[in-house]
Coordinates of C-alpha atoms in Angstrom, one line a residue:
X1 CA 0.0 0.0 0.0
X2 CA 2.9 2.2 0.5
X3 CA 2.7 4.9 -2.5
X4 CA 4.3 4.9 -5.9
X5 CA 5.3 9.2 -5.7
X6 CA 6.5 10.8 -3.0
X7 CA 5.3 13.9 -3.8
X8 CA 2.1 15.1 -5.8
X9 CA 4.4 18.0 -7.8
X10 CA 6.4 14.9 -9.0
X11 CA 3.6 13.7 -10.8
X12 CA 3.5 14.5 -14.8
X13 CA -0.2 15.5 -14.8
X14 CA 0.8 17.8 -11.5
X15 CA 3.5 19.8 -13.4
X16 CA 1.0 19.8 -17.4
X17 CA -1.9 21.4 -14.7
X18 CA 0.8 24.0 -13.6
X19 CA 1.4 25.2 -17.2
X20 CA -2.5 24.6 -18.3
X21 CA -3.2 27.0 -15.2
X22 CA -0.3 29.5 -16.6
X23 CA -2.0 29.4 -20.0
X24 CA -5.4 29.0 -19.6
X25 CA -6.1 28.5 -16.0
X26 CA -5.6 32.3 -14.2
X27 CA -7.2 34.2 -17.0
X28 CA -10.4 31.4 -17.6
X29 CA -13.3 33.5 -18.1
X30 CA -16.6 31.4 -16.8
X31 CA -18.9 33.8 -18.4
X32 CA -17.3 33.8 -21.5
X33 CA -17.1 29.6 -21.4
X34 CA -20.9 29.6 -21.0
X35 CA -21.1 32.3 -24.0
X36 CA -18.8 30.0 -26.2
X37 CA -20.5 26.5 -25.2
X38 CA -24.3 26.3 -24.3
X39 CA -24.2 23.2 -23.4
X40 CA -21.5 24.1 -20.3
X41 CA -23.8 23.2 -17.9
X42 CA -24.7 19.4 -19.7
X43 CA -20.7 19.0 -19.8
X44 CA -20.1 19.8 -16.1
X45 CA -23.3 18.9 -14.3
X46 CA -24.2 15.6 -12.3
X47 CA -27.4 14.2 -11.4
X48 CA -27.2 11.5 -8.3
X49 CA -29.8 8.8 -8.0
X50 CA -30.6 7.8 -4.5
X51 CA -31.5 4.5 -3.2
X52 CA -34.8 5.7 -2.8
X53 CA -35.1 7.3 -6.5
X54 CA -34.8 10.9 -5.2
X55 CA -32.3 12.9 -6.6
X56 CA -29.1 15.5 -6.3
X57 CA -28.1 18.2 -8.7
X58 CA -24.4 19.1 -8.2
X59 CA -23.8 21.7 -10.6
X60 CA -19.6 22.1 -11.3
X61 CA -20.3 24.6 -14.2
X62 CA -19.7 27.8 -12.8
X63 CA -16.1 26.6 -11.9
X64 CA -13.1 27.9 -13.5
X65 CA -12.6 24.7 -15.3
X66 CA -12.5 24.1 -19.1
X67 CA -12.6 20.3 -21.3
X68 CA -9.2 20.0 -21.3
X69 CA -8.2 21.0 -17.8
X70 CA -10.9 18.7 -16.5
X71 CA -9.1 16.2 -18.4
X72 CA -6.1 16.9 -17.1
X73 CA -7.6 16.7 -13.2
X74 CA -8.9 13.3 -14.2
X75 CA -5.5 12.0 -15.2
X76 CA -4.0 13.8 -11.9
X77 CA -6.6 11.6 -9.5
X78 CA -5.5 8.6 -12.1
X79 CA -1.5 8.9 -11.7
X80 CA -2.3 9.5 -7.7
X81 CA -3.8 6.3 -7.5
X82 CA -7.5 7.5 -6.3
X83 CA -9.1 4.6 -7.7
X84 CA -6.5 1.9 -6.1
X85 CA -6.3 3.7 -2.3
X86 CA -10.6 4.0 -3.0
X87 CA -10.3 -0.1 -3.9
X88 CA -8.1 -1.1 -0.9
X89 CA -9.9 1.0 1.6
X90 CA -13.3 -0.9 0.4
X91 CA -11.1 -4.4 0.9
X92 CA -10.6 -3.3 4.4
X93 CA -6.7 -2.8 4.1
X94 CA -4.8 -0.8 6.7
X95 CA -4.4 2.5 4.8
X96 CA -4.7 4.4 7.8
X97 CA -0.7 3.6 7.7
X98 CA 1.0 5.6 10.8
X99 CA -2.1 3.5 12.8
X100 CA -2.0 0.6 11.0
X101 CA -5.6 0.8 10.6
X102 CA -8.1 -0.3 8.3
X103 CA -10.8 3.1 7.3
X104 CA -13.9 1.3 7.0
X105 CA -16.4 3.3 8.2
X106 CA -18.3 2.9 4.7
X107 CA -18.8 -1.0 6.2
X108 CA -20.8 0.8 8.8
X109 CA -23.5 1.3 6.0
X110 CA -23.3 -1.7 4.4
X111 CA -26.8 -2.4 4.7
X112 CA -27.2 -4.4 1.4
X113 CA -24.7 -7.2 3.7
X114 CA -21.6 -6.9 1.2
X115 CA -19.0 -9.4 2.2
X116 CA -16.4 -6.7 4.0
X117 CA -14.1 -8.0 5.8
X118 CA -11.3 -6.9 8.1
X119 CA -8.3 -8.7 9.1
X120 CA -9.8 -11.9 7.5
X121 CA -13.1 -11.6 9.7
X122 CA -16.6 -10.3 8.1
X123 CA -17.9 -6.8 9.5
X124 CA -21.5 -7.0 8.1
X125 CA -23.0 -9.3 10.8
X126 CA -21.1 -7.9 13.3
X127 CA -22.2 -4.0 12.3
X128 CA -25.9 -5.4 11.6
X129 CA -25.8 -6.7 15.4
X130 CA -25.0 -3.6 17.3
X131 CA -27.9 -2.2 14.9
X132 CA -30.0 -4.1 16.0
X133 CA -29.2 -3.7 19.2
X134 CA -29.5 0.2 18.6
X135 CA -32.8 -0.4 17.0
X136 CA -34.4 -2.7 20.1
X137 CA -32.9 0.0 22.5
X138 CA -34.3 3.2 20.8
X139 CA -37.7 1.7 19.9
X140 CA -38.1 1.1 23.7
X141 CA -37.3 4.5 24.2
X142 CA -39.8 6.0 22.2
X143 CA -42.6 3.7 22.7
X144 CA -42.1 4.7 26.2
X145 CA -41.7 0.8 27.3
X146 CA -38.3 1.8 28.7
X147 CA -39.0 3.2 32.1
X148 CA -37.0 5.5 34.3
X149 CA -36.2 4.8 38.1
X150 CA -40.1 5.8 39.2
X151 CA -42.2 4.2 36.6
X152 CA -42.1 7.0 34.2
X153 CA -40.8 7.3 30.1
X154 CA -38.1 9.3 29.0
X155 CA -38.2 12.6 28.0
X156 CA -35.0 14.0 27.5
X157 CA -32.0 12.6 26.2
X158 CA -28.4 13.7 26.9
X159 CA -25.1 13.1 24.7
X160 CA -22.1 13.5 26.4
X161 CA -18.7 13.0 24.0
X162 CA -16.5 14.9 22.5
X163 CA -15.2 15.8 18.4
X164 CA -16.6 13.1 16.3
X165 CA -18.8 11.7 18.9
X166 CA -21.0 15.3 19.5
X167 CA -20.3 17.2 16.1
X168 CA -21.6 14.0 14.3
X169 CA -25.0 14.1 16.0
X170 CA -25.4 17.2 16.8
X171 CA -25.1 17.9 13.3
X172 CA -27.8 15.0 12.1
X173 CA -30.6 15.4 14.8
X174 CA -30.7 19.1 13.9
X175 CA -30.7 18.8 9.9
X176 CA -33.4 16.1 10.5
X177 CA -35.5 17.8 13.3
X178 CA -38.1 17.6 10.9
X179 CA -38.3 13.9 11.6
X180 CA -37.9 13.5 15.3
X181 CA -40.6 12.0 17.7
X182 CA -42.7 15.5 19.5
X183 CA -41.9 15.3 23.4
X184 CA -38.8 13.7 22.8
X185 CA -35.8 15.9 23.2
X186 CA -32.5 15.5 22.4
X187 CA -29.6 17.3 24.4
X188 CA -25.4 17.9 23.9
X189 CA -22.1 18.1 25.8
X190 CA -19.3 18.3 24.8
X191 CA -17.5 21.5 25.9
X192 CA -15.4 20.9 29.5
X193 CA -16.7 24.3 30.5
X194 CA -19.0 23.4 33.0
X195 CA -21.3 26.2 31.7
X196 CA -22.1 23.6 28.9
X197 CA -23.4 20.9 31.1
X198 CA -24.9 23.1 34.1
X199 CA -27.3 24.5 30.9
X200 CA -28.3 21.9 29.8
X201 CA -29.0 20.3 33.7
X202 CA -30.9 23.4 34.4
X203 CA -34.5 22.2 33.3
X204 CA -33.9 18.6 32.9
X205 CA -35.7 16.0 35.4
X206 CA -33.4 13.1 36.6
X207 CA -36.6 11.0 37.0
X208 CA -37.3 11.3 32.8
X209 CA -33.3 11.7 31.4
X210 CA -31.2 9.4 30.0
X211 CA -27.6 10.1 29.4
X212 CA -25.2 8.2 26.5
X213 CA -21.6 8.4 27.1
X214 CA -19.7 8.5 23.7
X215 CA -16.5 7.3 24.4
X216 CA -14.4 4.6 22.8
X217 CA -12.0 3.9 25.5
X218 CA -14.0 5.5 28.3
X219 CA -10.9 7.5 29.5
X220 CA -11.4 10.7 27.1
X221 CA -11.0 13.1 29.6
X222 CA -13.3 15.8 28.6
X223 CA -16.1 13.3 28.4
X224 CA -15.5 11.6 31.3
X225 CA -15.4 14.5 33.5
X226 CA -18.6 15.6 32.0
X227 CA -20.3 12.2 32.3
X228 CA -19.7 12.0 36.2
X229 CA -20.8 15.3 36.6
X230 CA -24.0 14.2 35.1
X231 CA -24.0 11.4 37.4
X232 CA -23.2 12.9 40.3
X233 CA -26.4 15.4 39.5
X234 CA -28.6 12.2 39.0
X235 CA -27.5 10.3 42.4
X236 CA -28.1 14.1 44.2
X237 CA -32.2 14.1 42.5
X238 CA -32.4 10.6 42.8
X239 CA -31.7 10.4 46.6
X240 CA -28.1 8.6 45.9
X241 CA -30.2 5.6 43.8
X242 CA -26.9 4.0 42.5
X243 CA -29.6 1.0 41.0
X244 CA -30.7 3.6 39.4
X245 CA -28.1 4.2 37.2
X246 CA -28.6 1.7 35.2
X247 CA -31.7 2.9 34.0
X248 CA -30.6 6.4 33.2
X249 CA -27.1 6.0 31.5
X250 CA -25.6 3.9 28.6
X251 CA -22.6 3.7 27.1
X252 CA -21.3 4.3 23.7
X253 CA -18.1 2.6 24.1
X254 CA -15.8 -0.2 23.9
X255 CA -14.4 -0.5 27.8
X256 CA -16.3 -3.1 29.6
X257 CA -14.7 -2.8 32.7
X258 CA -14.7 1.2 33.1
X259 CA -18.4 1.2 32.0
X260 CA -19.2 -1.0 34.6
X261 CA -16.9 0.6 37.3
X262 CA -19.1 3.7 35.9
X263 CA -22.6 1.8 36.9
X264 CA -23.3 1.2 33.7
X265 CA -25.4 -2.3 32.8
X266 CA -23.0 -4.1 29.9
X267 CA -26.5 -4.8 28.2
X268 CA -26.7 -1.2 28.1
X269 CA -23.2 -0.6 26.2
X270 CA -22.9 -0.2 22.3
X271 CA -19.6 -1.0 21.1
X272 CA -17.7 0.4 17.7
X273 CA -14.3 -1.4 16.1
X274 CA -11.4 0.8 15.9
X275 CA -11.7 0.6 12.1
X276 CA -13.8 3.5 12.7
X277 CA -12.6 6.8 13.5
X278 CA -14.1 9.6 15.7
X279 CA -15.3 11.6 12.4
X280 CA -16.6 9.1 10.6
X281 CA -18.6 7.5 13.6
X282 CA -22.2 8.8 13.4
X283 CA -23.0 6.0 11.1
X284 CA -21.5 3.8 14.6
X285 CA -23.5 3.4 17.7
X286 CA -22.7 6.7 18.3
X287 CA -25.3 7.4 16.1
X288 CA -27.4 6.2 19.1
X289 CA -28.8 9.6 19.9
X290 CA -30.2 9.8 16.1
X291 CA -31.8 6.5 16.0
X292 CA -33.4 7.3 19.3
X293 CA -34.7 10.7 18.3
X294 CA -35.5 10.0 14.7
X295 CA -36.6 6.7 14.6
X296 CA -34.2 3.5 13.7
X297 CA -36.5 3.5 10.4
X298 CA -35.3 6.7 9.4
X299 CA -31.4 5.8 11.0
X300 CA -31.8 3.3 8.4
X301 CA -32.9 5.3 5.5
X302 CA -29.6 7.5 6.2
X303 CA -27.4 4.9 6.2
X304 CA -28.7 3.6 2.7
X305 CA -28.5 7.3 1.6
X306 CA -24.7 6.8 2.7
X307 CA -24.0 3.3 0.9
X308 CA -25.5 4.7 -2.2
X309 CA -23.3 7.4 -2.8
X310 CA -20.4 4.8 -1.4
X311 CA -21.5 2.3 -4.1
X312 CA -21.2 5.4 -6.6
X313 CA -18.3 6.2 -5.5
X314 CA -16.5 2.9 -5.9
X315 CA -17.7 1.7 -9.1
X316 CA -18.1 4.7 -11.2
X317 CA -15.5 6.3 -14.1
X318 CA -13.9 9.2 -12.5
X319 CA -14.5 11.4 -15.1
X320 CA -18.3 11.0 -13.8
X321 CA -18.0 10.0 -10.2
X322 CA -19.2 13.3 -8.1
X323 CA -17.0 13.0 -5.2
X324 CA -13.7 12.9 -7.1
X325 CA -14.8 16.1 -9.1
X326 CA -15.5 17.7 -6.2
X327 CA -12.7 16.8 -4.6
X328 CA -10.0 17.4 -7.8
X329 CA -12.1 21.2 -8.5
X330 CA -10.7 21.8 -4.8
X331 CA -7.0 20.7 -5.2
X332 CA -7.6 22.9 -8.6
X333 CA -8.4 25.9 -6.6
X334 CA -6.0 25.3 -3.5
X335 CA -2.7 23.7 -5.4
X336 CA -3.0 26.4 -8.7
X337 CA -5.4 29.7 -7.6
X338 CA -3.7 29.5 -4.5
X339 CA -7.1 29.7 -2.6
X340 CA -6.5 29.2 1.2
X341 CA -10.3 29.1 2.4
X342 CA -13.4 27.0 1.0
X343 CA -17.1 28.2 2.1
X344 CA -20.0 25.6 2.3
X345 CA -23.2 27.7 2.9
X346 CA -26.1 25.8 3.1
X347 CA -29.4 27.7 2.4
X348 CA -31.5 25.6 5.0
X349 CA -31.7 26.8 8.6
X350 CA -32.0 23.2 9.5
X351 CA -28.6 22.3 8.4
X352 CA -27.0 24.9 10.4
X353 CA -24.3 23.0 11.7
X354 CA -23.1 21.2 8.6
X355 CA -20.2 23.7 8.0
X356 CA -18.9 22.6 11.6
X357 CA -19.3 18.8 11.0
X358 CA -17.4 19.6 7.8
X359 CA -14.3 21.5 9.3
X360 CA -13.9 18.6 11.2
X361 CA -13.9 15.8 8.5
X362 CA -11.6 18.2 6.1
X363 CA -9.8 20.1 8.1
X364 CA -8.6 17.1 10.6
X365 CA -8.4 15.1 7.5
X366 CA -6.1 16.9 5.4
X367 CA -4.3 19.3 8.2
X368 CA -1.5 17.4 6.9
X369 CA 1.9 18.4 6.2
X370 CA 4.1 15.1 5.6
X371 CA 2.9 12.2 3.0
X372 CA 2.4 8.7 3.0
X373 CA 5.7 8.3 1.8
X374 CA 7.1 10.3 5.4
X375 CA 8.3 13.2 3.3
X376 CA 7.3 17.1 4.0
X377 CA 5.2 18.4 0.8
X378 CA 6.1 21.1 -1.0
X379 CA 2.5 22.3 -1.7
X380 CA -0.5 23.6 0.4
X381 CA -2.8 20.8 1.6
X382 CA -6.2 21.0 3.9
X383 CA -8.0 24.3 3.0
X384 CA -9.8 26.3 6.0
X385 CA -13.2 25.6 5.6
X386 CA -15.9 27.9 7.1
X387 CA -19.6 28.5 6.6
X388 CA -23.4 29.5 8.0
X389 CA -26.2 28.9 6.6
X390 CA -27.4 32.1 3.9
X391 CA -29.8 33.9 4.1
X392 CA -27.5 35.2 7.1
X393 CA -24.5 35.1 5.9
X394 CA -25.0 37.1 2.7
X395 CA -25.5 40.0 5.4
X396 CA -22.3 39.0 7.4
X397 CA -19.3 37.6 4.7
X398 CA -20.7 37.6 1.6
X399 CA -19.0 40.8 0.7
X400 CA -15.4 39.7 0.9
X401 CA -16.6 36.7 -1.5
X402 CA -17.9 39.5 -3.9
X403 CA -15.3 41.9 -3.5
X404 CA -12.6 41.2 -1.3
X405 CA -9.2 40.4 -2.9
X406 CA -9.2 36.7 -2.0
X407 CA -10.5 33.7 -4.0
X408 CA -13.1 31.8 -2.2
X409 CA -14.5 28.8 -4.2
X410 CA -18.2 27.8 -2.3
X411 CA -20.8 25.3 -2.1
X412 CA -24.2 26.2 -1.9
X413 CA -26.3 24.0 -1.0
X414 CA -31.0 24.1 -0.9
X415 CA -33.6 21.6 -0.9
X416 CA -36.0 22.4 -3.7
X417 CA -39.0 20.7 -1.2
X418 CA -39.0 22.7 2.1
X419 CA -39.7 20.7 5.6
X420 CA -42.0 23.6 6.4
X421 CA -43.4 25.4 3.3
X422 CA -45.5 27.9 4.9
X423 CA -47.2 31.1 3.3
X424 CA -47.8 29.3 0.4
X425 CA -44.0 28.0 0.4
X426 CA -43.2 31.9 -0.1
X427 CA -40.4 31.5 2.1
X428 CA -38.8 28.8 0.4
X429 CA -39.1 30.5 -2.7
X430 CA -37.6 33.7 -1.4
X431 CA -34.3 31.1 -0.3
X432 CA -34.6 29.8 -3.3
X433 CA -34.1 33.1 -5.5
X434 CA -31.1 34.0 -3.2
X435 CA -29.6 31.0 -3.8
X436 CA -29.4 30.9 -7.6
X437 CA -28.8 34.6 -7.3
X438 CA -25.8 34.5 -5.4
X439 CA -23.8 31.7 -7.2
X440 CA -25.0 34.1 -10.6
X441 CA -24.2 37.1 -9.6
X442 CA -20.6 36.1 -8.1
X443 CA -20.0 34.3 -11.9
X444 CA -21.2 37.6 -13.7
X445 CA -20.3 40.2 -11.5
X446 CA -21.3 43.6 -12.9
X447 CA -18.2 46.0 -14.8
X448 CA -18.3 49.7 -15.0
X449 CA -20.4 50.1 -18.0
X450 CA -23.2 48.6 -16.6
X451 CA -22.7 50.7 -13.3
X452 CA -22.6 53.8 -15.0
X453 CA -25.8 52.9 -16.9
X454 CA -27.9 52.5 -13.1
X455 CA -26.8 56.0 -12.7
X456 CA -23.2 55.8 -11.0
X457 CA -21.1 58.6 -11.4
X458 CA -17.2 59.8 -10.5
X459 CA -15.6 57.9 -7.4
X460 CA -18.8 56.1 -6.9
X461 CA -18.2 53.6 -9.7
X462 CA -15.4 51.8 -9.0
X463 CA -17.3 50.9 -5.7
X464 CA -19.6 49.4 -7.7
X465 CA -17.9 47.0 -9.8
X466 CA -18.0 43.6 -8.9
X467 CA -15.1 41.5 -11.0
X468 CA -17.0 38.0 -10.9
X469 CA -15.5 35.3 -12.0
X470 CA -15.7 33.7 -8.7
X471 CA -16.2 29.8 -9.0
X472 CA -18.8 28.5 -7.1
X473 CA -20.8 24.9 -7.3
X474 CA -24.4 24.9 -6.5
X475 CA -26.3 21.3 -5.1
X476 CA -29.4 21.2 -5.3
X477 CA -31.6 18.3 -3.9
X478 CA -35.1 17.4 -3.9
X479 CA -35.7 17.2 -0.1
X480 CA -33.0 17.2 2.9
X481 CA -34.2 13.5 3.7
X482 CA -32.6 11.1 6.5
X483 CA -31.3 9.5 2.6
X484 CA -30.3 12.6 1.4
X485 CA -28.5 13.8 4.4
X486 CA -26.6 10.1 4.2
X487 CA -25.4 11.2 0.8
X488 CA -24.4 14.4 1.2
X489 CA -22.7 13.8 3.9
X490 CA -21.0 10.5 2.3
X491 CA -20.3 13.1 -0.9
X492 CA -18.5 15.2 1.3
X493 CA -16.0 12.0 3.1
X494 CA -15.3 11.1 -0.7
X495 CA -14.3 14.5 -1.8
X496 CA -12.1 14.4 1.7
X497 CA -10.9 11.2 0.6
X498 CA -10.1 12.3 -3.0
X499 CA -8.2 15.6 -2.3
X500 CA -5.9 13.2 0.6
X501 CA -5.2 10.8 -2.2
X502 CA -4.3 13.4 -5.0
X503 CA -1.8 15.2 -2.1
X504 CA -0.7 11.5 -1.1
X505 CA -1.2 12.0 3.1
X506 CA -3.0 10.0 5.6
X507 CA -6.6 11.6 6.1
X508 CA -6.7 9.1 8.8
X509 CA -4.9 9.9 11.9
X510 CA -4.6 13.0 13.8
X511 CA -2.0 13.6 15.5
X512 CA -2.3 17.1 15.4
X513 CA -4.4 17.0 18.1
X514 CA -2.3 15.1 20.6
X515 CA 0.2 17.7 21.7
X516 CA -2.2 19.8 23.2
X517 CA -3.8 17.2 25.2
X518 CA -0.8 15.9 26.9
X519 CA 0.2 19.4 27.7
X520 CA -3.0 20.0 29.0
X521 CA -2.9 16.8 31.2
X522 CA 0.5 18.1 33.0
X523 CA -0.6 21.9 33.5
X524 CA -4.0 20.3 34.9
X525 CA -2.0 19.0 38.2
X526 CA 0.0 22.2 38.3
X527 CA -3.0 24.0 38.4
X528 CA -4.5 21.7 41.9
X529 CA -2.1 23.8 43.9
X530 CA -1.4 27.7 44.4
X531 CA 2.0 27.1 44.2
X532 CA 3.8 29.5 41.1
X533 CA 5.0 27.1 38.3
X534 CA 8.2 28.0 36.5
X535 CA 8.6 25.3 33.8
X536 CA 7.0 26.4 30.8
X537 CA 7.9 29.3 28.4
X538 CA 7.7 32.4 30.3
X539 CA 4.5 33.8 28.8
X540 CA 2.6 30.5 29.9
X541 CA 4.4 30.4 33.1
X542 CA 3.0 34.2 34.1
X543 CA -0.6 33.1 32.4
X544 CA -0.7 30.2 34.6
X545 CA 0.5 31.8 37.8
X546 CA -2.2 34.8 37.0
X547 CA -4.9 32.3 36.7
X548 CA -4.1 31.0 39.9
X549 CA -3.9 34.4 41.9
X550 CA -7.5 35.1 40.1
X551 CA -8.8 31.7 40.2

């Protein structure tokens, strides 16, 4: 599995798409491409067929892309062996290398049963089983046969993890509010701040809450401290009921013995193989919270939206296959434009915290700076990705995407069916006019004759102007379904996926993040005393010895 190139700028295609850029690339004019080729938007538009026979629009014509550079991106994703790293990670190799791990979170929606297998051992029975244990556990919880400590249902909900386990959910019970069970609420902590959990605590009932502890090992700290928190809030309202416990926490881990220490019941424990890594892990048990608050039938559905687009995604040509266009258009603008940012704005107040899940599975992806072959690039990698959902946020940083100096390719992303299409669907249709209006008018702009024709006169104009030419693809889908959630979300793994493989680095581990946590973990004894510390860098030393004369 070890990599054929070292580096991506070794690559022939790499170093033709350098001089195609030179020629053709900096000065491509998307408004003159549509003017010269009607049928742009036939060339460099996808249609995706869900399981379900609904449908997603992913429109890559307004990018700054003609035939032949396409062509050339195509043959870049070819000579960086896309299509073998794709084919081993479906055979359940280890290319999660520095780990030695297989990435097989796509066998996590393998609800068709594939034969996937890891280490020489099938996964489908063993995924379907812990489904179906989520699916006996949540249907008890919303047909109200699961009972708390005194006889009554469950009301509330509470996820306690951290990263993949909180973003994940978060992210899919809010885009599919539109599906959940009325008088069943779903709650989240994540944040060590104890504001987080003493908010949420405020106007629950120990009597009607259950609590799910999302943590692999059950030692992450954050979620650890957090959980026994929670539990030491239910044994104060339950009149120190430790039996209880049992009936009010469960555990979304893989640690027998801590989750029993804990008080957990092992019946009550939902385990996940480490094949499957903290951002990829809604489609896990840790989904647990989603089944529970949309329904295991509609769990289901997303999952199936998920193994669709996987099943796309490994068995069609790249020149078609959505996720590797998506994927090569942002190595186009990040490797050649020089683009340092990417916005995803979805025009759908329900998907609100899809940017966030997304800076997560990119940005701790691809925040890479060393290949597979353990050599530092020579070349930008992850972009920063930021978004919030428009309307808003044509009134807050829209403007620097019309005008400001930097190039900021964006996604925009609508339902064409709204979950709530009051007033006539007036609303929606409002959304809807922004939406193509927007991705138009940043590919049109408007030049100084046309400004001086509304009127504009002297300094005024060149205020005005608007350059366009900024590349943006639009996806459109029928309805945000649990299926279409699946897909879009799967979409965006694969474009992940793609862009690691074209820059040859592990989107698997992240180590990034572990410096910072075992720092954390020393200061946090030095901080149990008053005593001044003087082993750190003297800015930290002074911060930490202010923080505890304030503290």
């Amino acid at each position: 599995m070890a990599s054929t190139f070292k580096l991506s700028t070794d690559l022939p295609a790499w170093k033709e798409l350098e001089q195609l850029y030179q020629k053709e690339g900096k000065n491509f004019d998307v408004k003159q491409a549509f003017a010269e080729d009607p049928k742009r938007f036939d060339e460099f538009s996808r249609v995706f067929t869900n399981y379900d026979d609904s449908k997603i629009l992913y429109d890559f014509s307004k990018n700054l892309v003609n035939k032949e550079i396409f062509a050339k991106l195509i043959e870049l994703a070819k000579q960086s062996g896309v299509e073998k790293l794709r084919d081993e990670m479906f055979a359940g190799d280890h290319i999660n290398t520095t780990e030695d791990r297989a990435v097989y979170h796509v066998a996590l929606r393998n609800r068709a049963k594939r034969n996937m297998p890891v280490d020489g051992k099938d996964t489908a029975q063993e995924v379907d089983d812990v489904l179906q244990h989520m699916k006996e556990f949540s249907n008890q919880i919303r047909d109200g046969s699961w009972k708390g400590y005194t006889g009554k249902q469950i009301t509330d909900v509470v996820n306690i993890g951290i990263g993949g386990s909180d973003l994940g959910p978060v992210m899919v019970t809010e885009a599919l509010k539109a599906y959940s069970k009325p008088g069943l609420n779903v709650h989240f902590v994540s944040n060590i701040d104890g504001t987080h959990i003493a908010e949420i605590l405020k106007n629950l009932s120990a009597e009607t809450t259950l609590f799910l502890v999302a943590s692999k090992t059950f030692t992450t700290a954050e979620t650890i401290t957090n959980a026994t928190s929670a539990k030491n809030w239910f044994l104060k309202h339950s009149n120190d009921n430790k039996e209880a416990i049992a009936k009010h926490f469960a555990a979304l881990s893989t640690n027998e013995k801590e989750v029993v220490n804990f008080g957990i019941d092992p019946k009550n424990m939902f385990g996940f193989e480490s094949w499957v890594g903290g951002r990829y892990s809604v489609w896990s048990a840790i989904g647990l919270s989603v089944a529970i608050f949309i329904g295991f039938d509609n769990f289901e559905k997303f999952l199936k939206g998920a193994e669709a687009v996987d099943q796309h995604f490994l068995n069609t040509p790249l020149e078609n296959n959505i996720p590797v266009i998506g994927g090569l258009l942002n190595v186009w603008y990040n490797n050649f434009f020089g683009a340092q940012t990417h916005l995803i704005a979805p025009f759908d107040q329900y998907l609100h915290r899809f940017p966030a899940y997304l800076q997560q599975l990119s940005m701790e992806s691809n925040g890479k700076s060393v290949t597979r072959a353990n050599v530092f690039t020579n070349y930008q990698t992850g972009a920063i990705i930021f978004g919030e959902p428009a309307t808003n946020a044509q009134h807050s940083f829209f403007q620097l995407l019309h005008q400001g100096t930097k190039l900021i390719p964006a996604d925009f992303i609508l339902a064409a069916q709204s979950q709530n299409p009051i007033e006539n669907n007036k609303h929606q249709k409002m959304l809807a006019s922004n939406f193509f209006a927007q991705s138009e008018a940043l590919m049109v702009g408007k030049n100084e004759e046309q400004v001086k024709a509304e009127g504009a006169t002297g300094g005024l104009v060149p205020h005005k102007i608007f350059s366009g030419n900024r590349p943006t693809t639009s996806i459109l889908a029928q309805k945000i379904t649990p299926a279409a959630l699946g897909a879009l979300i799967a979409y965006y793994e694969h474009v992940t996926f793609t862009e690691g493989a074209v820059w040859n680095i592990n989107s698997f581990d992240q180590w990034g993040v572990e410096l910072g946590k075992v720092l954390a973990k020393v200061i946090g004894k030095q901080l149990d005393d008053k005593k001044p510390v003087e082993d750190h860098d003297p800015s930290t030393n002074n911060l930490i010895n202010t923080f505890k004369e304030w503290e």
